[in-house]
Coordinates of C-alpha atoms in Angstrom, one line a residue:
X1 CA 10.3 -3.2 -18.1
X2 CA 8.1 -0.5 -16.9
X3 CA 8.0 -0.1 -12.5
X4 CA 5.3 2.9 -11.2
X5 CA 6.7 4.7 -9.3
X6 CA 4.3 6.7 -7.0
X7 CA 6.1 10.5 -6.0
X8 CA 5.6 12.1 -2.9
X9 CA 3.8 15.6 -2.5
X10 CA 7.2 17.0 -1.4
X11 CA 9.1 15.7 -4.6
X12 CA 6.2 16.4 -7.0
X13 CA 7.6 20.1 -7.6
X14 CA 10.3 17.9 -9.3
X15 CA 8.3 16.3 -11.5
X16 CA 5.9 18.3 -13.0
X17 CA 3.5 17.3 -10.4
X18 CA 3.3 14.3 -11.5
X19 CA 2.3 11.7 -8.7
X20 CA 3.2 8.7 -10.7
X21 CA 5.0 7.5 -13.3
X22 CA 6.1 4.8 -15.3
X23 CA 9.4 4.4 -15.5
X24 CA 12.6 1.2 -16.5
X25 CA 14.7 -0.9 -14.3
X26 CA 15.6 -4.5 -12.7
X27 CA 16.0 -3.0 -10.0
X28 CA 15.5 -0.2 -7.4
X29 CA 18.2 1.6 -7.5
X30 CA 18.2 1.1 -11.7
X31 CA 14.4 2.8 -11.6
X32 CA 15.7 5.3 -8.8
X33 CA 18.5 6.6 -11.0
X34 CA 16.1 6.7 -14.1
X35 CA 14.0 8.9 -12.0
X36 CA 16.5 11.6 -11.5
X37 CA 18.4 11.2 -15.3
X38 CA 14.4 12.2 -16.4
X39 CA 13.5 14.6 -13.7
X40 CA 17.4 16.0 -13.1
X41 CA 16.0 18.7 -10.5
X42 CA 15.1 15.7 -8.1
X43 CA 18.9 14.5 -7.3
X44 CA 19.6 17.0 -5.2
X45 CA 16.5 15.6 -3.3
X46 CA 17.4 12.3 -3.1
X47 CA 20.8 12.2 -3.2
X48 CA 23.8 13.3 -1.2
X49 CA 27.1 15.0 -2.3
X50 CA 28.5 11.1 -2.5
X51 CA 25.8 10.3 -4.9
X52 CA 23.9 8.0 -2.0
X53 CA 20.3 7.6 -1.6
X54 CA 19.6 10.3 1.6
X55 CA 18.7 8.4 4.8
X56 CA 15.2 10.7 5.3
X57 CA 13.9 9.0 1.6
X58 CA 12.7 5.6 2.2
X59 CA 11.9 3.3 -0.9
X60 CA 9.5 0.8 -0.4
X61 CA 8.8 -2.3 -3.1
X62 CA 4.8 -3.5 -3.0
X63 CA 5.1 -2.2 0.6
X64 CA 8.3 -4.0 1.9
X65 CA 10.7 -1.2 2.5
X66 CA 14.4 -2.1 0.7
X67 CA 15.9 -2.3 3.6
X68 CA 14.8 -5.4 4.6
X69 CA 15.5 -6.8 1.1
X70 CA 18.2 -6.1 -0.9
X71 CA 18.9 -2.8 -1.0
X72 CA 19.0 -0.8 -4.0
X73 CA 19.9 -4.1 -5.9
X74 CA 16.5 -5.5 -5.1
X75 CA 14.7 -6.7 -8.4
X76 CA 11.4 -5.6 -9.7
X77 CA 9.4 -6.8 -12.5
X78 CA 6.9 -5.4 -14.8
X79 CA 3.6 -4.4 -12.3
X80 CA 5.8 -3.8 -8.8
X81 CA 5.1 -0.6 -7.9
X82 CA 8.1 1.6 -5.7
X83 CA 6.9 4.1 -3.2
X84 CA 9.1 6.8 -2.1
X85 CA 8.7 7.8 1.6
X86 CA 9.9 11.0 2.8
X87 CA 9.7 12.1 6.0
X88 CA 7.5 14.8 6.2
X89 CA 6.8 14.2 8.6
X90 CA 0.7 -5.8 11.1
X91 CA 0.8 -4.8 14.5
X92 CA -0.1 -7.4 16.7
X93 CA -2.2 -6.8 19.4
X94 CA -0.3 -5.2 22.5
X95 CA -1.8 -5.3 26.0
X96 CA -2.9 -1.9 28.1
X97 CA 0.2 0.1 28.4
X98 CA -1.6 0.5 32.1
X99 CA -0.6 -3.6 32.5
X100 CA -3.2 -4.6 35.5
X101 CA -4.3 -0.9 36.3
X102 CA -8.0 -1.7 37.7
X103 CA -8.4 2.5 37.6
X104 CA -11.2 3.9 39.8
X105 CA -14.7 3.3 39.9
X106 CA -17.1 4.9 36.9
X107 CA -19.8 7.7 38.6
X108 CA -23.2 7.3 37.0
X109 CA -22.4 10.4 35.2
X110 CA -19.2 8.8 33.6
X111 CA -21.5 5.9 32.6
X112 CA -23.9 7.7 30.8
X113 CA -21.5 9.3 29.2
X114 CA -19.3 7.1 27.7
X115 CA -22.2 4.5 27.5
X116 CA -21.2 4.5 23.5
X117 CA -17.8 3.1 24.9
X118 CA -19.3 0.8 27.6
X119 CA -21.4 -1.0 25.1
X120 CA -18.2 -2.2 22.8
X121 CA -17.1 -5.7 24.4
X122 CA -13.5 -4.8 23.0
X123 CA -13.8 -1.2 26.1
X124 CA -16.6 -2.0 28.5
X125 CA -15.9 -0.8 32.2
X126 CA -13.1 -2.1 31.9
X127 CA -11.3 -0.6 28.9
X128 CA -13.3 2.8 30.2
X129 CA -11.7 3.0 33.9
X130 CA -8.3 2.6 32.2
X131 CA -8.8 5.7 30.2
X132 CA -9.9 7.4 33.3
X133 CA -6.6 6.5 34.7
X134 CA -4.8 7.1 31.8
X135 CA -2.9 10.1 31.1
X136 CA -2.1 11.9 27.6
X137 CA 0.5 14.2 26.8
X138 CA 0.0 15.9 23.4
X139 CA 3.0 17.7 21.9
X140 CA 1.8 20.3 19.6
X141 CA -1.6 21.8 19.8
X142 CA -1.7 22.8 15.8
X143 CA -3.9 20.8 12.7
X144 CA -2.9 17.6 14.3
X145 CA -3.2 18.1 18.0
X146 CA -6.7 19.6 17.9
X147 CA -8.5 16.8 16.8
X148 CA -6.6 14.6 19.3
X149 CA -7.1 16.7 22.0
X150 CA -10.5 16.9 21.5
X151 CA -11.3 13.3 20.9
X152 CA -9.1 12.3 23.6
X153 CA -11.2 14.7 26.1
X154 CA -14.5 13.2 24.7
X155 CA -13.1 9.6 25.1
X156 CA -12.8 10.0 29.3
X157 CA -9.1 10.4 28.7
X158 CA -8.1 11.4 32.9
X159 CA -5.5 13.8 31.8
X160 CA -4.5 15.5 28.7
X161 CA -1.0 17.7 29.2
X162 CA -0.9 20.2 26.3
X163 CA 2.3 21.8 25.0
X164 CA 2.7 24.1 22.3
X165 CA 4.5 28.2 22.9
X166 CA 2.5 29.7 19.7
X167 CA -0.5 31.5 19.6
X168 CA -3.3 31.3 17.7
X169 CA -3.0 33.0 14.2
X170 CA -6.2 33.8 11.8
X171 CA -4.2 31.1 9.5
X172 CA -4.9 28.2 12.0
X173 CA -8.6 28.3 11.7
X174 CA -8.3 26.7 8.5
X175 CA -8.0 23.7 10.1
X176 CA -7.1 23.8 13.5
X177 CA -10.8 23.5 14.7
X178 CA -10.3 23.7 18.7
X179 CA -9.4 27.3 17.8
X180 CA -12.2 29.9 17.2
X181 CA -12.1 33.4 16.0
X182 CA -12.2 35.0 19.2
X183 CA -8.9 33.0 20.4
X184 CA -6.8 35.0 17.6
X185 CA -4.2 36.3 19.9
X186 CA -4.3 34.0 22.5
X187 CA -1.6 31.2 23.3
X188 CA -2.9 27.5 21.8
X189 CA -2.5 25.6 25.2
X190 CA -5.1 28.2 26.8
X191 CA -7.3 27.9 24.0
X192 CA -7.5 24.1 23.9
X193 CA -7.6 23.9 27.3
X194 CA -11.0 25.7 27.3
X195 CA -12.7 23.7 24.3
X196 CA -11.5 20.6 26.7
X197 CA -13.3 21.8 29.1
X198 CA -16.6 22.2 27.5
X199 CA -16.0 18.9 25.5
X200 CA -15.3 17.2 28.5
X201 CA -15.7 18.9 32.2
X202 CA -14.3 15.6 33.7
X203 CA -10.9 15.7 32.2
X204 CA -8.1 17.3 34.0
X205 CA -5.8 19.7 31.5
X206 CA -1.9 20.3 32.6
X207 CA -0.8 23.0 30.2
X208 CA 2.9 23.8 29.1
X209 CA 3.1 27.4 27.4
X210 CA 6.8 26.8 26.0
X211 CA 8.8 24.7 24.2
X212 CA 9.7 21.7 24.4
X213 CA 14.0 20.8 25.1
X214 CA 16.4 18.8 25.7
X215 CA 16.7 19.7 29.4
X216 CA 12.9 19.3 30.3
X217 CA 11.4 16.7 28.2
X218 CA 12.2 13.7 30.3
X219 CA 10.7 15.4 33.4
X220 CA 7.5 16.3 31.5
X221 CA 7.2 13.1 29.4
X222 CA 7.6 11.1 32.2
X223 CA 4.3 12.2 34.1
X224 CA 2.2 10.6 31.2
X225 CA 1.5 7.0 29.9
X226 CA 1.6 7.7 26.3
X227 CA 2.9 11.4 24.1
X228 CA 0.9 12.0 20.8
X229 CA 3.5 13.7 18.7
X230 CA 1.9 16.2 16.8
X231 CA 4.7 18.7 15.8
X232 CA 5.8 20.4 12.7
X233 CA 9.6 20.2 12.9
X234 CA 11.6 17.5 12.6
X235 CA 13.8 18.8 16.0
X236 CA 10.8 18.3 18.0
X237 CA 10.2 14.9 16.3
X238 CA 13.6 13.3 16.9
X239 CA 13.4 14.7 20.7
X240 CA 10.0 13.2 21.3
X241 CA 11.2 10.0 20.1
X242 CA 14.6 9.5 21.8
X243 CA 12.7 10.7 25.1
X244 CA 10.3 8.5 25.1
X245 CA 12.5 5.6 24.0
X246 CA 14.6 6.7 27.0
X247 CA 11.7 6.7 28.9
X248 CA 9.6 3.3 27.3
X249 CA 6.6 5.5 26.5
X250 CA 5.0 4.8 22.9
X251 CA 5.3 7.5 20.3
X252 CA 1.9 7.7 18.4
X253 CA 3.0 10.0 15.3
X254 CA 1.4 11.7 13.1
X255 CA 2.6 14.0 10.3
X256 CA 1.3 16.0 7.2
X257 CA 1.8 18.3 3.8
X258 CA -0.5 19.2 1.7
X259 CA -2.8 16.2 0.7
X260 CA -0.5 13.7 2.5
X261 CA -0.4 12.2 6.0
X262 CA 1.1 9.8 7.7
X263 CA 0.5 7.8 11.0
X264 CA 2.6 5.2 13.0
X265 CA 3.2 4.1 16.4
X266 CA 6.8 4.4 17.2
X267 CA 7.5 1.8 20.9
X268 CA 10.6 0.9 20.7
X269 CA 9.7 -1.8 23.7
X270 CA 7.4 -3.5 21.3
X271 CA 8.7 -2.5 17.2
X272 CA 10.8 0.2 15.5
X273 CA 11.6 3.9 16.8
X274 CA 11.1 6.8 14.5
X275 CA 15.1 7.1 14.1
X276 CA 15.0 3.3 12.7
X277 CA 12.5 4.5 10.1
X278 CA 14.2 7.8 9.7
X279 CA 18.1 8.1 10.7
X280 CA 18.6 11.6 9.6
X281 CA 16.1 14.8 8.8
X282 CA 16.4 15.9 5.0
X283 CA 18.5 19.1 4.7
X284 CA 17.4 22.2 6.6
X285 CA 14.8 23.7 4.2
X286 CA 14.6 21.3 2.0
X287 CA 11.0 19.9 2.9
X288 CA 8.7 23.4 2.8
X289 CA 6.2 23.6 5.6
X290 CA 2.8 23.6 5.6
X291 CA 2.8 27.6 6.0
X292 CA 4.8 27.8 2.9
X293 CA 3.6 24.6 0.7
X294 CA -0.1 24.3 2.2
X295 CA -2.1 21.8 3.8
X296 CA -6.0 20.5 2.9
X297 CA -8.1 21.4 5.6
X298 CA -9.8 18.1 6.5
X299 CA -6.3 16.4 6.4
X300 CA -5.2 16.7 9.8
X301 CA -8.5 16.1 11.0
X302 CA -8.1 12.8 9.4
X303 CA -4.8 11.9 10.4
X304 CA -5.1 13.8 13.6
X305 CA -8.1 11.0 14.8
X306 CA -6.2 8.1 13.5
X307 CA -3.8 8.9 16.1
X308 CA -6.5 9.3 18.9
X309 CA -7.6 6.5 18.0
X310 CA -4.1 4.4 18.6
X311 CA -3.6 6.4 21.8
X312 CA -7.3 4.4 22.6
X313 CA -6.4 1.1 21.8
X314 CA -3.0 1.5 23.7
X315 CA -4.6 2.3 27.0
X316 CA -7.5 -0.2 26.8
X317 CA -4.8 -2.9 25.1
X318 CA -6.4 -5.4 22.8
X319 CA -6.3 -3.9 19.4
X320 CA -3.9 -4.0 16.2
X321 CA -1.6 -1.0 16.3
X322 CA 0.1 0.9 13.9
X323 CA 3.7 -0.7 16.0
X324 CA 5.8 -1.8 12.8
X325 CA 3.2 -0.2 10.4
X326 CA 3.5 2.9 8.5
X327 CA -0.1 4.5 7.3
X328 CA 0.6 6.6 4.2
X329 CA -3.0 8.1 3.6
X330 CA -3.6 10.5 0.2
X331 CA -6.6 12.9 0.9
X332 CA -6.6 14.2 -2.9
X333 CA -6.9 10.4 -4.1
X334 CA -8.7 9.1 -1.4
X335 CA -6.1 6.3 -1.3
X336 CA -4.7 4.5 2.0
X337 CA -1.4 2.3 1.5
X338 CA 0.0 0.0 4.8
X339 CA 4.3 -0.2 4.4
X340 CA 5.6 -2.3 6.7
X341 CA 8.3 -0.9 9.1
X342 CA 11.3 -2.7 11.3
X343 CA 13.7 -2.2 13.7
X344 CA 16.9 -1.3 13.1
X345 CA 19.2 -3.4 15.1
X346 CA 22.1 -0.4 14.1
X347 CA 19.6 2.8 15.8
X348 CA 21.9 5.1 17.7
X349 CA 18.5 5.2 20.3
X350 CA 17.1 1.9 20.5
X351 CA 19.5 -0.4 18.7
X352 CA 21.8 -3.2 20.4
X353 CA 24.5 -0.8 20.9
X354 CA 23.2 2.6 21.6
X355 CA 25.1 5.9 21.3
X356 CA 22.4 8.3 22.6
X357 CA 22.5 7.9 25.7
X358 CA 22.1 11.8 27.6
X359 CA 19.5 14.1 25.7
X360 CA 21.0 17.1 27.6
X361 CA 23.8 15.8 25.9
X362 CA 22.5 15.4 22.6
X363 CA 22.8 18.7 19.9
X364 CA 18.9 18.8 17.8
X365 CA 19.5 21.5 16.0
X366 CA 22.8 20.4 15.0
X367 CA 21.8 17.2 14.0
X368 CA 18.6 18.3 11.9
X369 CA 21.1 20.8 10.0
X370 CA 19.9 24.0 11.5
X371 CA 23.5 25.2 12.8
X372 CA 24.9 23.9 10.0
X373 CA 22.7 25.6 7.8
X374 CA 23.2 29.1 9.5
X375 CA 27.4 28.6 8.8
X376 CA 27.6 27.0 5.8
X377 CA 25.7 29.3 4.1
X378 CA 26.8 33.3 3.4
X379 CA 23.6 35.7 4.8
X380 CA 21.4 36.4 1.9
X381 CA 21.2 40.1 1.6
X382 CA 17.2 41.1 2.0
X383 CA 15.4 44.2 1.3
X384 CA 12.6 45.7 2.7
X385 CA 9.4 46.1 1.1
X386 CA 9.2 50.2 1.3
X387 CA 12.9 50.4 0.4
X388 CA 12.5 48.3 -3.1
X389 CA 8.8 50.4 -3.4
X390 CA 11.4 53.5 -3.3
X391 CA 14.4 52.2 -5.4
X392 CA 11.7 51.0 -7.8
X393 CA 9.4 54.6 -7.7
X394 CA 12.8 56.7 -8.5
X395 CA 13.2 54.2 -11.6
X396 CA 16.0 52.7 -10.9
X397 CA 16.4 49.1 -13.2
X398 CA 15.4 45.8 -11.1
X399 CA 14.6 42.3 -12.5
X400 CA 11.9 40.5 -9.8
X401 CA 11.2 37.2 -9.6
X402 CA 8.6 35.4 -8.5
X403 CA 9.7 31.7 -7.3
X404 CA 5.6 30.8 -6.3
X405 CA 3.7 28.3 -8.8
X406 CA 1.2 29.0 -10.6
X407 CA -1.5 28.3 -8.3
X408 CA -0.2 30.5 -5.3
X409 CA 0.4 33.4 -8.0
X410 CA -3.9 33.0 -8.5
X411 CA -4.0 34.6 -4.9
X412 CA -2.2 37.7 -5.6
X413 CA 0.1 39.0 -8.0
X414 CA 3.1 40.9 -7.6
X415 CA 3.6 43.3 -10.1
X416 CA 5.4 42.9 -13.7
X417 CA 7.4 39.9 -12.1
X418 CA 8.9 37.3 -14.0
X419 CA 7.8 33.9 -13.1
X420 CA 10.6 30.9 -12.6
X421 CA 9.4 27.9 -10.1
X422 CA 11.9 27.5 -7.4
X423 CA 12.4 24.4 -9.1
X424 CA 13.6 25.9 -12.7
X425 CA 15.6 27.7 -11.4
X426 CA 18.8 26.5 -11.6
X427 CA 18.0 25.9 -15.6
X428 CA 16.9 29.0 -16.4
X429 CA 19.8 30.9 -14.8
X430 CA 20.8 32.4 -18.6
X431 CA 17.1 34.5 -18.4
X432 CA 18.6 36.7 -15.7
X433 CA 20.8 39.2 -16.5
X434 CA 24.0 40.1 -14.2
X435 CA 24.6 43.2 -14.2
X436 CA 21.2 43.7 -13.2
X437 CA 19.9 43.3 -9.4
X438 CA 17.4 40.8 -8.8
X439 CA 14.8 40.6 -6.1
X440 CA 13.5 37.0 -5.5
X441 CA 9.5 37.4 -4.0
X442 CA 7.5 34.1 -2.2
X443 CA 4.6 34.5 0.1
X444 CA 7.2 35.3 3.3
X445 CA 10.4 35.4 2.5
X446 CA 11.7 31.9 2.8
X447 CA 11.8 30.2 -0.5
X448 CA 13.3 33.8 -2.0
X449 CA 16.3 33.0 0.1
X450 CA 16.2 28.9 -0.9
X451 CA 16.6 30.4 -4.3
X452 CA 19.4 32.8 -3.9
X453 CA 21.5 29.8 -2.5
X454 CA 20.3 27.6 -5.4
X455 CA 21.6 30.4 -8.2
X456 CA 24.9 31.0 -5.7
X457 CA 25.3 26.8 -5.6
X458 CA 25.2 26.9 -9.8
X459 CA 27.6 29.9 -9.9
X460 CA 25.4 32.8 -10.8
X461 CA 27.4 36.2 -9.9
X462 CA 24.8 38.4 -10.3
X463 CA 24.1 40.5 -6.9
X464 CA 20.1 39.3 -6.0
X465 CA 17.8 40.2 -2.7
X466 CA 15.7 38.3 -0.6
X467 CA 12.4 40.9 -0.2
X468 CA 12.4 40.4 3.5
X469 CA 9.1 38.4 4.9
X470 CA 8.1 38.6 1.8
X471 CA 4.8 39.4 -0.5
X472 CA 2.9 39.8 2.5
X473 CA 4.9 42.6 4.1
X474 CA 4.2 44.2 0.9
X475 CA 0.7 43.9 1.6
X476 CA 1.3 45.2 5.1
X477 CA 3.1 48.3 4.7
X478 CA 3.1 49.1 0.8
X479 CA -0.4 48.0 -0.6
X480 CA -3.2 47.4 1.6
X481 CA -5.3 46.5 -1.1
X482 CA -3.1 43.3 -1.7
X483 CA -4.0 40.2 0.5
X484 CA -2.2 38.5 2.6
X485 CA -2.3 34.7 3.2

């Protein structure tokens, strides 16, 4: 019997890009293994060194994630459809997080304002005074936290705290529209905080110029009502949660790659937590980033206001949240799909018998695979762009290949390299020769070393290079003329 199954944008490298196909079973678990016996480079994706499913790779049946069924021996039929769910990453109607907050009085100036607001019979005064009182702390002022931020501002939000240590980078303005040209250089929390300002005059901006930790997210997270995760790492994800499970704030998530996003509200008072979701992270480097794998420009902006608008309906109280619901949205399809998402009596955070319990306590870069990462794995020997222009100017023999696809290559190429996918790899091991050094090329230098460790895993012996940050230090200090991106 022929199931679809519907691949992820992170998996579809695996699949020749395929986002859905039609594949046998009776059940899951029958139509999961079929995936990886016809796509073999997707096992090491999905499953672990034990053969089991990993816990970041949810599998959903007509929306009902397996979980909650039966497992990998749940049955499906001709016409179910299975969705896998990364992380990439009905409610019912919950009152004001602000319970019986009255809020202060609106000025005239606030009326006319948010008159827009005042005229809904679901905000009114009201709804309106409570987002006055209400205060918003965003983590993350990138693709997601700009629209937020600035909705938030020109919703009468009281007080928006902004964190984020980066600064802003010509490569942001793609999408991250708080940003302008003439902010390249400057830190993203200073930035923002000026948009805010001429958004909204009225709102008060607390900005934090450094990371968020262990040691001082309770402190910070506890001055606001609600925290709008909109992060790119999965360390500052799993911190976010557990804080504000600690601290019974409501985690309004938001996460996205390439043409896929995703939105939930994670309250652990009133549904799930992200952990009961997603119990572990997928393997450090296993999921690219958006600076390596790309994002649509619009997409965050779409995402990015879905979560501004849950932050809303939490503070005014009334509405149907995403509490329990997982919004997988696909920008390139134009399709929205609703899974439905429970709590997992077993969560080391919010479970019956908890085991998180101190987040000073608590290693996140241990448990996301970053430590483990840095000493499992033997340093990739790298080589700098003017030192292979050199080797390769006196004539000395070297094989280069480039592990970008075929779209990214469009950008730029880079010279007479040969062309193997990241995700061939492994198969095509016999077109390298040994005895000749290799140098692997990628936009900056990150995939290059994925693929050295995916030719030392299948027992290649050949000595090979990472070209260190990769095609666009070549552009920087070898050839001008090349772009960088």
């Amino acid at each position: 019997m022929a199931i679809t199954v519907l691949i992820p944008t992170t998996l579809r490298s695996f699949t020749n890009h395929r986002s859905e196909l039609e594949l046998e079973g009776s059940t899951a678990g029958e139509v999961i293994r079929s995936l990886a016996d016809e796509y073999p480079e997707t096992k090491k994706a999905l499953f672990d060194e034990n053969g089991g499913l990993r816990p970041f790779i949810n599998v959903f049946v007509n929306g009902e994630n397996i979980k909650v069924l039966q497992g990998n021996d749940t049955p499906v039929k001709t016409g179910d459809e299975i969705m896998l769910i990364p992380a990439i990453a009905g409610g019912a109607p919950i009152e004001s997080i602000l319970g019986d907050t009255k809020g202060e009085k609106l000025t005239n100036e606030e009326i006319l304002r948010y008159s827009r607001h005042l005229l809904l019979q679901e905000v009114g005064i009201k709804g309106q005074k409570k987002l006055k009182a209400a205060k918003v702390l965003i983590v993350g002022i990138g693709g997601l936290g700009a629209p937020l931020a600035q909705y938030l501002a020109a919703a009468g939000v009281g007080k928006l705290g902004l964190i984020d240590f980066d600064e802003v980078d010509e490569t942001n303005l793609q999408r991250q529209v708080i940003h302008g040209t003439r902010d390249i250089g400057r830190p993203k929390v200073a930035s923002a905080k000026d948009s805010i300002k001429q958004i909204n005059p009225l709102v008060k901006v607390e900005t934090y110029n450094y990371m968020l930790t262990a040691e001082n997210a309770l402190d910070i997270i506890s001055e606001y009502d609600v925290v709008a995760d909109a992060s790119d790492n999965y360390q500052c994800r799993y911190l976010v949660n557990d804080a504000c499970v600690m601290l019974g704030k409501p985690d309004v998530f938001g996460a996205m790659y390439q043409f896929e996003g995703q939105a939930s509200v994670y309250y652990a008072k009133e549904g799930p937590c992200y952990r009961c979701m997603y119990p572990s992270p997928p393997p450090a480097g296993l999921v690219p980033s958006c600076a390596t794998g790309g994002v649509m420009g619009a997409l965050p902006g779409i995402i990015g206001t879905i979560q501004a608008n849950e932050v809303i309906k939490l503070i005014v109280g009334g509405g149907e949240t995403l509490v329990g619901r997982l919004l997988n949205f696909d920008a390139w399809k134009m399709r929205f799909r609703e899974l439905k998402i429970h709590k997992d009596p077993n969560c080391p955070i919010c479970g019956e018998h908890p085991t998180i319990t101190k987040l000073e306590e608590y290693d996140y870069a241990d448990f996301c695979g970053i430590k483990k990462q840095e000493e499992e794995e033997a340093p990739v020997e790298a080589i700098e762009a003017k030192e292979l222009k050199r080797r390769l100017d006196e004539g000395e023999k070297i094989t280069i290949i480039d592990v970008r696809e075929p779209h990214e290559r469009a950008i730029t190429k880079f010279l007479d390299a040969k062309v193997i996918p990241i995700g061939q790899l492994e198969r095509r091991q016999n077109e390298l020769d040994p005895t000749v050094d290799t140098v692997f090329v990628c936009k900056e230098g990150k995939r290059s070393i994925l693929a050295v460790n995916t030719l030392r895993e299948a027992g290649y012996k050949g000595r090979m290079f990472n070209l260190k940050d990769g095609i666009n230090a070549w552009a920087r200090e070898v050839d001008p003329t090349m772009p960088q991106y």
